[in-house]
mmCIF file of C-alpha atoms and ligand atoms in Angstrom:
data_model
loop_
_atom_site.group_PDB
_atom_site.id
_atom_site.type_symbol
_atom_site.label_atom_id
_atom_site.label_comp_id
_atom_site.label_asym_id
_atom_site.label_seq_id
_atom_site.Cartn_x
_atom_site.Cartn_y
_atom_site.Cartn_z
ATOM 1 C CA MET T 969 0.000 0.000 0.000
ATOM 2 C CA THR T 970 1.291 3.482 -0.838
ATOM 3 C CA ALA T 971 2.022 5.503 2.301
ATOM 4 C CA GLN T 972 0.553 8.989 2.605
ATOM 5 C CA LEU T 973 2.859 11.803 3.669
ATOM 6 C CA ASN T 974 1.547 14.483 6.034
ATOM 7 C CA PRO T 975 0.505 17.668 4.153
ATOM 8 C CA ARG T 976 0.634 19.534 7.491
ATOM 9 C CA GLY T 977 4.023 18.065 8.443
ATOM 10 C CA ASP T 978 7.033 20.342 8.911
ATOM 11 C CA VAL T 979 9.789 17.920 7.853
ATOM 12 C CA ALA T 980 11.460 17.271 4.494
ATOM 13 C CA VAL T 981 13.757 14.248 4.297
ATOM 14 C CA LEU T 982 16.561 14.182 1.722
ATOM 15 C CA VAL T 983 17.839 10.722 0.818
ATOM 16 C CA PRO T 984 21.218 10.652 -0.960
ATOM 17 C CA ALA T 985 21.118 7.317 -2.793
ATOM 18 C CA ALA T 986 23.437 7.940 -5.733
ATOM 19 C CA GLY T 987 26.557 6.170 -4.448
ATOM 20 C CA ALA T 988 28.134 3.195 -6.230
ATOM 21 C CA GLY T 989 28.595 1.104 -3.084
ATOM 22 C CA VAL T 990 32.000 -0.230 -4.092
ATOM 23 C CA ARG T 991 32.663 -1.601 -0.578
ATOM 24 C CA LEU T 992 29.701 -3.996 -0.925
ATOM 25 C CA GLY T 993 31.452 -5.667 -3.853
ATOM 26 C CA PRO T 994 30.467 -5.603 -7.555
ATOM 27 C CA GLY T 995 26.812 -5.172 -8.492
ATOM 28 C CA ALA T 996 24.040 -2.593 -8.619
ATOM 29 C CA PRO T 997 24.379 0.885 -7.005
ATOM 30 C CA LYS T 998 24.243 0.327 -3.238
ATOM 31 C CA ALA T 999 20.792 1.786 -2.654
ATOM 32 C CA LEU T 1000 19.380 -0.658 -5.197
ATOM 33 C CA ARG T 1001 20.947 -3.788 -3.640
ATOM 34 C CA LEU T 1002 18.366 -6.213 -2.332
ATOM 35 C CA LEU T 1003 17.609 -6.836 1.335
ATOM 36 C CA GLY T 1004 14.871 -9.381 1.971
ATOM 37 C CA GLY T 1005 14.073 -9.226 -1.763
ATOM 38 C CA GLU T 1006 13.580 -5.438 -1.874
ATOM 39 C CA PRO T 1007 16.069 -2.626 -2.612
ATOM 40 C CA LEU T 1008 17.679 -0.920 0.409
ATOM 41 C CA LEU T 1009 16.151 2.352 -0.807
ATOM 42 C CA VAL T 1010 12.610 0.916 -0.644
ATOM 43 C CA HIS T 1011 13.161 -0.140 2.980
ATOM 44 C CA ALA T 1012 14.577 3.273 3.858
ATOM 45 C CA VAL T 1013 11.781 5.263 2.178
ATOM 46 C CA ARG T 1014 9.063 3.072 3.695
ATOM 47 C CA ARG T 1015 10.362 3.786 7.212
ATOM 48 C CA ILE T 1016 10.807 7.511 6.545
ATOM 49 C CA ALA T 1017 7.260 7.770 5.174
ATOM 50 C CA ALA T 1018 5.931 6.098 8.331
ATOM 51 C CA ALA T 1019 7.199 8.999 10.461
ATOM 52 C CA PRO T 1020 4.159 11.237 11.113
ATOM 53 C CA SER T 1021 5.926 14.620 10.716
ATOM 54 C CA VAL T 1022 7.222 13.951 7.212
ATOM 55 C CA HIS T 1023 5.784 16.269 4.544
ATOM 56 C CA THR T 1024 8.258 15.701 1.688
ATOM 57 C CA VAL T 1025 10.793 13.063 0.666
ATOM 58 C CA VAL T 1026 13.406 13.833 -2.007
ATOM 59 C CA VAL T 1027 15.661 11.024 -3.240
ATOM 60 C CA ALA T 1028 18.907 11.684 -5.141
ATOM 61 C CA ALA T 1029 19.330 8.648 -7.414
ATOM 62 C CA PRO T 1030 22.170 7.604 -9.727
ATOM 63 C CA ALA T 1031 21.649 9.729 -12.875
ATOM 64 C CA ALA T 1032 21.223 6.638 -15.060
ATOM 65 C CA ASP T 1033 18.567 5.185 -12.742
ATOM 66 C CA VAL T 1034 16.249 8.148 -12.079
ATOM 67 C CA GLU T 1035 13.304 6.734 -14.048
ATOM 68 C CA ALA T 1036 13.739 3.241 -12.608
ATOM 69 C CA VAL T 1037 13.912 4.644 -9.063
ATOM 70 C CA ARG T 1038 10.763 6.728 -9.652
ATOM 71 C CA ALA T 1039 8.901 3.617 -10.815
ATOM 72 C CA MET T 1040 10.289 1.589 -7.901
ATOM 73 C CA LEU T 1041 9.220 4.110 -5.257
ATOM 74 C CA ALA T 1042 5.820 5.070 -6.698
ATOM 75 C CA PRO T 1043 4.052 2.204 -4.891
ATOM 76 C CA VAL T 1044 5.912 2.942 -1.628
ATOM 77 C CA ALA T 1045 5.307 6.665 -1.028
ATOM 78 C CA PRO T 1046 4.885 9.902 -3.013
ATOM 79 C CA VAL T 1047 8.537 10.957 -3.357
ATOM 80 C CA THR T 1048 10.454 13.312 -5.629
ATOM 81 C CA VAL T 1049 13.434 11.745 -7.399
ATOM 82 C CA VAL T 1050 16.304 13.895 -8.729
ATOM 83 C CA PRO T 1051 19.643 12.934 -10.295
ATOM 84 C CA GLY T 1052 22.468 12.834 -7.724
ATOM 85 C CA GLY T 1053 26.000 14.168 -8.156
ATOM 86 C CA ALA T 1054 29.526 12.773 -8.232
ATOM 87 C CA GLU T 1055 29.974 13.279 -4.469
ATOM 88 C CA ARG T 1056 27.518 12.692 -1.644
ATOM 89 C CA GLN T 1057 27.534 16.424 -0.896
ATOM 90 C CA ALA T 1058 26.466 17.235 -4.473
ATOM 91 C CA SER T 1059 23.664 14.664 -4.216
ATOM 92 C CA VAL T 1060 22.407 16.287 -0.993
ATOM 93 C CA ALA T 1061 22.593 19.758 -2.584
ATOM 94 C CA ALA T 1062 20.553 18.531 -5.584
ATOM 95 C CA ALA T 1063 17.898 17.066 -3.291
ATOM 96 C CA LEU T 1064 17.807 20.205 -1.122
ATOM 97 C CA ALA T 1065 17.165 22.338 -4.206
ATOM 98 C CA ALA T 1066 14.046 20.251 -4.929
ATOM 99 C CA VAL T 1067 12.354 20.799 -1.536
ATOM 100 C CA PRO T 1068 9.150 22.833 -2.004
ATOM 101 C CA ALA T 1069 8.255 25.855 0.144
ATOM 102 C CA GLY T 1070 6.841 24.795 3.492
ATOM 103 C CA PRO T 1071 8.907 22.409 5.586
ATOM 104 C CA ASP T 1072 11.115 24.266 8.076
ATOM 105 C CA ILE T 1073 13.040 21.181 9.190
ATOM 106 C CA VAL T 1074 15.263 19.242 6.785
ATOM 107 C CA LEU T 1075 16.668 15.809 7.571
ATOM 108 C CA VAL T 1076 19.398 14.124 5.537
ATOM 109 C CA HIS T 1077 19.305 10.343 5.651
ATOM 110 C CA ASP T 1078 21.500 7.771 3.913
ATOM 111 C CA ALA T 1079 19.613 5.148 1.920
ATOM 112 C CA ALA T 1080 22.238 2.706 3.177
ATOM 113 C CA ARG T 1081 20.710 2.948 6.693
ATOM 114 C CA ALA T 1082 17.747 0.995 5.388
ATOM 115 C CA LEU T 1083 16.376 -0.291 8.723
ATOM 116 C CA THR T 1084 16.294 3.057 10.547
ATOM 117 C CA PRO T 1085 13.088 3.125 12.615
ATOM 118 C CA PRO T 1086 10.532 5.938 12.050
ATOM 119 C CA GLU T 1087 10.938 6.803 15.754
ATOM 120 C CA LEU T 1088 14.511 7.984 15.102
ATOM 121 C CA VAL T 1089 13.280 10.248 12.282
ATOM 122 C CA GLU T 1090 10.769 11.710 14.738
ATOM 123 C CA SER T 1091 13.232 12.164 17.602
ATOM 124 C CA VAL T 1092 15.753 14.015 15.416
ATOM 125 C CA ALA T 1093 12.985 16.220 13.984
ATOM 126 C CA ALA T 1094 11.605 16.876 17.475
ATOM 127 C CA ALA T 1095 15.002 18.097 18.695
ATOM 128 C CA VAL T 1096 15.232 20.573 15.790
ATOM 129 C CA ARG T 1097 11.644 21.671 16.451
ATOM 130 C CA ALA T 1098 12.581 22.241 20.095
ATOM 131 C CA GLY T 1099 15.156 24.834 19.026
ATOM 132 C CA HIS T 1100 18.386 23.056 18.059
ATOM 133 C CA ASP T 1101 19.713 24.222 14.674
ATOM 134 C CA ALA T 1102 21.541 20.975 13.945
ATOM 135 C CA VAL T 1103 20.975 17.538 15.489
ATOM 136 C CA ILE T 1104 22.751 14.234 14.934
ATOM 137 C CA PRO T 1105 21.897 10.743 16.258
ATOM 138 C CA VAL T 1106 24.896 9.107 17.932
ATOM 139 C CA LEU T 1107 25.964 5.913 19.656
ATOM 140 C CA PRO T 1108 28.775 5.456 22.156
ATOM 141 C CA VAL T 1109 31.972 3.934 20.708
ATOM 142 C CA VAL T 1110 32.435 0.433 22.122
ATOM 143 C CA ASP T 1111 35.898 -0.404 20.791
ATOM 144 C CA THR T 1112 39.111 1.133 22.071
ATOM 145 C CA VAL T 1113 40.269 3.580 19.388
ATOM 146 C CA LYS T 1114 43.941 4.135 18.448
ATOM 147 C CA GLU T 1115 45.469 6.740 16.202
ATOM 148 C CA VAL T 1116 48.099 5.223 13.867
ATOM 149 C CA ASP T 1117 50.676 6.529 11.384
ATOM 150 C CA ALA T 1118 51.029 5.549 7.711
ATOM 151 C CA GLY T 1119 53.036 2.477 8.754
ATOM 152 C CA GLU T 1120 50.286 1.239 11.117
ATOM 153 C CA ARG T 1121 52.367 2.122 14.195
ATOM 154 C CA VAL T 1122 50.269 3.325 17.094
ATOM 155 C CA LEU T 1123 50.633 7.023 17.862
ATOM 156 C CA GLY T 1124 48.267 7.088 20.801
ATOM 157 C CA THR T 1125 44.999 6.035 22.373
ATOM 158 C CA VAL T 1126 41.989 8.299 21.995
ATOM 159 C CA ASP T 1127 39.721 8.814 25.015
ATOM 160 C CA ARG T 1128 36.755 6.653 24.046
ATOM 161 C CA ALA T 1129 34.427 8.300 26.557
ATOM 162 C CA ALA T 1130 34.565 11.509 24.511
ATOM 163 C CA LEU T 1131 33.847 9.832 21.144
ATOM 164 C CA ARG T 1132 30.523 9.162 19.419
ATOM 165 C CA ALA T 1133 29.697 7.190 16.279
ATOM 166 C CA VAL T 1134 27.425 9.328 14.116
ATOM 167 C CA GLN T 1135 24.401 8.062 12.209
ATOM 168 C CA THR T 1136 21.683 9.592 10.069
ATOM 169 C CA PRO T 1137 19.100 11.091 9.827
ATOM 170 C CA GLN T 1138 20.864 14.341 10.634
ATOM 171 C CA GLY T 1139 18.389 17.172 11.185
ATOM 172 C CA PHE T 1140 18.682 20.890 10.513
ATOM 173 C CA ARG T 1141 16.715 24.072 10.558
ATOM 174 C CA ARG T 1142 16.232 24.519 6.825
ATOM 175 C CA SER T 1143 17.933 27.925 6.641
ATOM 176 C CA VAL T 1144 21.012 26.514 8.407
ATOM 177 C CA LEU T 1145 21.442 23.580 6.020
ATOM 178 C CA THR T 1146 20.919 25.852 3.008
ATOM 179 C CA ALA T 1147 23.560 28.289 4.287
ATOM 180 C CA ALA T 1148 25.961 25.418 5.017
ATOM 181 C CA HIS T 1149 25.670 24.035 1.488
ATOM 182 C CA GLU T 1150 26.053 27.511 -0.056
ATOM 183 C CA ALA T 1151 29.245 28.033 1.956
ATOM 184 C CA ALA T 1152 30.534 24.479 1.360
ATOM 185 C CA GLY T 1153 34.111 24.070 0.168
ATOM 186 C CA ASP T 1154 35.738 20.649 0.420
ATOM 187 C CA ALA T 1155 33.442 17.634 0.312
ATOM 188 C CA LEU T 1156 32.738 16.187 3.750
ATOM 189 C CA THR T 1157 31.175 12.831 4.607
ATOM 190 C CA ASP T 1158 28.315 14.331 6.576
ATOM 191 C CA ASP T 1159 26.154 17.428 6.582
ATOM 192 C CA ALA T 1160 26.694 18.275 10.230
ATOM 193 C CA GLY T 1161 30.371 18.753 9.309
ATOM 194 C CA LEU T 1162 29.367 21.569 6.936
ATOM 195 C CA VAL T 1163 27.263 23.190 9.660
ATOM 196 C CA GLU T 1164 30.141 22.920 12.170
ATOM 197 C CA LYS T 1165 32.304 24.895 9.709
ATOM 198 C CA LEU T 1166 29.738 27.713 9.913
ATOM 199 C CA GLY T 1167 30.230 27.774 13.682
ATOM 200 C CA VAL T 1168 26.660 26.600 14.365
ATOM 201 C CA PRO T 1169 26.373 24.295 17.425
ATOM 202 C CA VAL T 1170 25.499 20.676 16.638
ATOM 203 C CA ASP T 1171 23.670 18.667 19.316
ATOM 204 C CA CYS T 1172 23.334 14.919 19.796
ATOM 205 C CA VAL T 1173 20.332 12.667 20.432
ATOM 206 C CA PRO T 1174 20.532 8.914 21.106
ATOM 207 C CA GLY T 1175 20.883 6.903 17.895
ATOM 208 C CA SER T 1176 19.587 3.407 17.158
ATOM 209 C CA GLU T 1177 21.488 0.207 16.489
ATOM 210 C CA LEU T 1178 18.914 -0.486 13.771
ATOM 211 C CA ALA T 1179 20.210 2.588 11.921
ATOM 212 C CA LEU T 1180 23.408 0.741 11.043
ATOM 213 C CA LYS T 1181 24.988 1.708 7.730
ATOM 214 C CA ILE T 1182 24.955 -1.189 5.303
ATOM 215 C CA THR T 1183 28.417 -0.784 3.806
ATOM 216 C CA ARG T 1184 30.163 -4.165 3.671
ATOM 217 C CA PRO T 1185 28.882 -7.706 2.939
ATOM 218 C CA PHE T 1186 28.840 -8.436 6.704
ATOM 219 C CA ASP T 1187 26.463 -5.506 7.295
ATOM 220 C CA LEU T 1188 24.106 -6.813 4.629
ATOM 221 C CA ALA T 1189 24.095 -10.266 6.256
ATOM 222 C CA LEU T 1190 23.383 -8.671 9.653
ATOM 223 C CA ALA T 1191 20.578 -6.577 8.155
ATOM 224 C CA GLU T 1192 19.036 -9.695 6.564
ATOM 225 C CA HIS T 1193 18.995 -11.304 9.998
ATOM 226 C CA LEU T 1194 17.478 -8.213 11.652
ATOM 227 C CA LEU T 1195 14.798 -7.944 8.979
ATOM 228 C CA ALA T 1196 13.913 -11.620 9.349
ATOM 229 C CA SER T 1197 13.619 -11.022 13.113
ATOM 230 C CA GLY T 1198 11.046 -8.281 12.551
ATOM 231 C CA ALA T 1199 13.087 -5.031 12.266
HETATM 232 O O1 LIG B 744 29.682 6.270 0.176
HETATM 233 P P1 LIG B 744 28.932 6.411 1.455
HETATM 234 O O2 LIG B 744 28.663 5.095 2.081
HETATM 235 O O3 LIG B 744 29.474 7.420 2.395
HETATM 236 O O4 LIG B 744 27.514 6.970 1.004
HETATM 237 C C1 LIG B 744 26.559 7.415 1.933
HETATM 238 C C2 LIG B 744 25.265 7.716 1.204
HETATM 239 O O5 LIG B 744 25.493 8.757 0.248
HETATM 240 C C3 LIG B 744 24.702 6.515 0.450
HETATM 241 O O6 LIG B 744 23.293 6.435 0.679
HETATM 242 C C4 LIG B 744 25.040 6.833 -1.002
HETATM 243 O O7 LIG B 744 24.107 6.299 -1.930
HETATM 244 C C5 LIG B 744 24.988 8.365 -1.010
HETATM 245 N N1 LIG B 744 25.799 8.959 -2.090
HETATM 246 C C6 LIG B 744 25.178 9.801 -3.030
HETATM 247 N N2 LIG B 744 25.893 10.353 -4.050
HETATM 248 C C7 LIG B 744 27.204 10.072 -4.201
HETATM 249 C C8 LIG B 744 27.865 9.240 -3.248
HETATM 250 C C9 LIG B 744 27.140 8.689 -2.189
HETATM 251 O O8 LIG B 744 23.977 10.054 -2.933
HETATM 252 N N3 LIG B 744 27.843 10.586 -5.245
#
């Protein structure tokens, strides 16, 4: 059944899904790899659309696959599909440019985090609504982390208690994300990094283990298991 988005919602979700996914091994672009028989992107969009505050979803697809992605997502939810760029940042900028007037909160969410629960979308959006300009979901780092040199010799041990692993969706007041992308120089791996460069404070909310990023074959196997267990 096609999900309905909320016409009175205040949240637009941008989904960069134009990456090749080289680390998953050869095959289709990562967002189109199958999990439980459906593309990762379908899982991700279905969960985003189930979040009650979501007004708009814009997907940045591989340029060659825009029509196929539109057809694939039409039965899932009413989404806008635009061609992505060569870098993740360019894909996010293309999706941001397609957000209609209205939503004041913009979330950026990787298609690769296909099992992210709708509750995490809502909690990030709620923190922005409550007055934070930029919000990221995080988990504590469980491993000990070392800094090494080019020869793999340990330079030192980082204080784990002060580290966080960062997930998506990352949430922003719309004007802040727009300003960050206009000012963007070097490509960064996340949008909060662009906002930090503007000097805007970025705040954390608890992340979710289900929001794992499906990057390597092991992650896909884990996600298959989680999906089969009801995630
Ligand atoms: O490559 P990485 O795993 O960091 O990609 C994170 C997300 O950014 C993925 O959902 C991927 O599809 C997306 N991406 C994109 N456009 C690119 C590169 C990556 O939309 N040119």
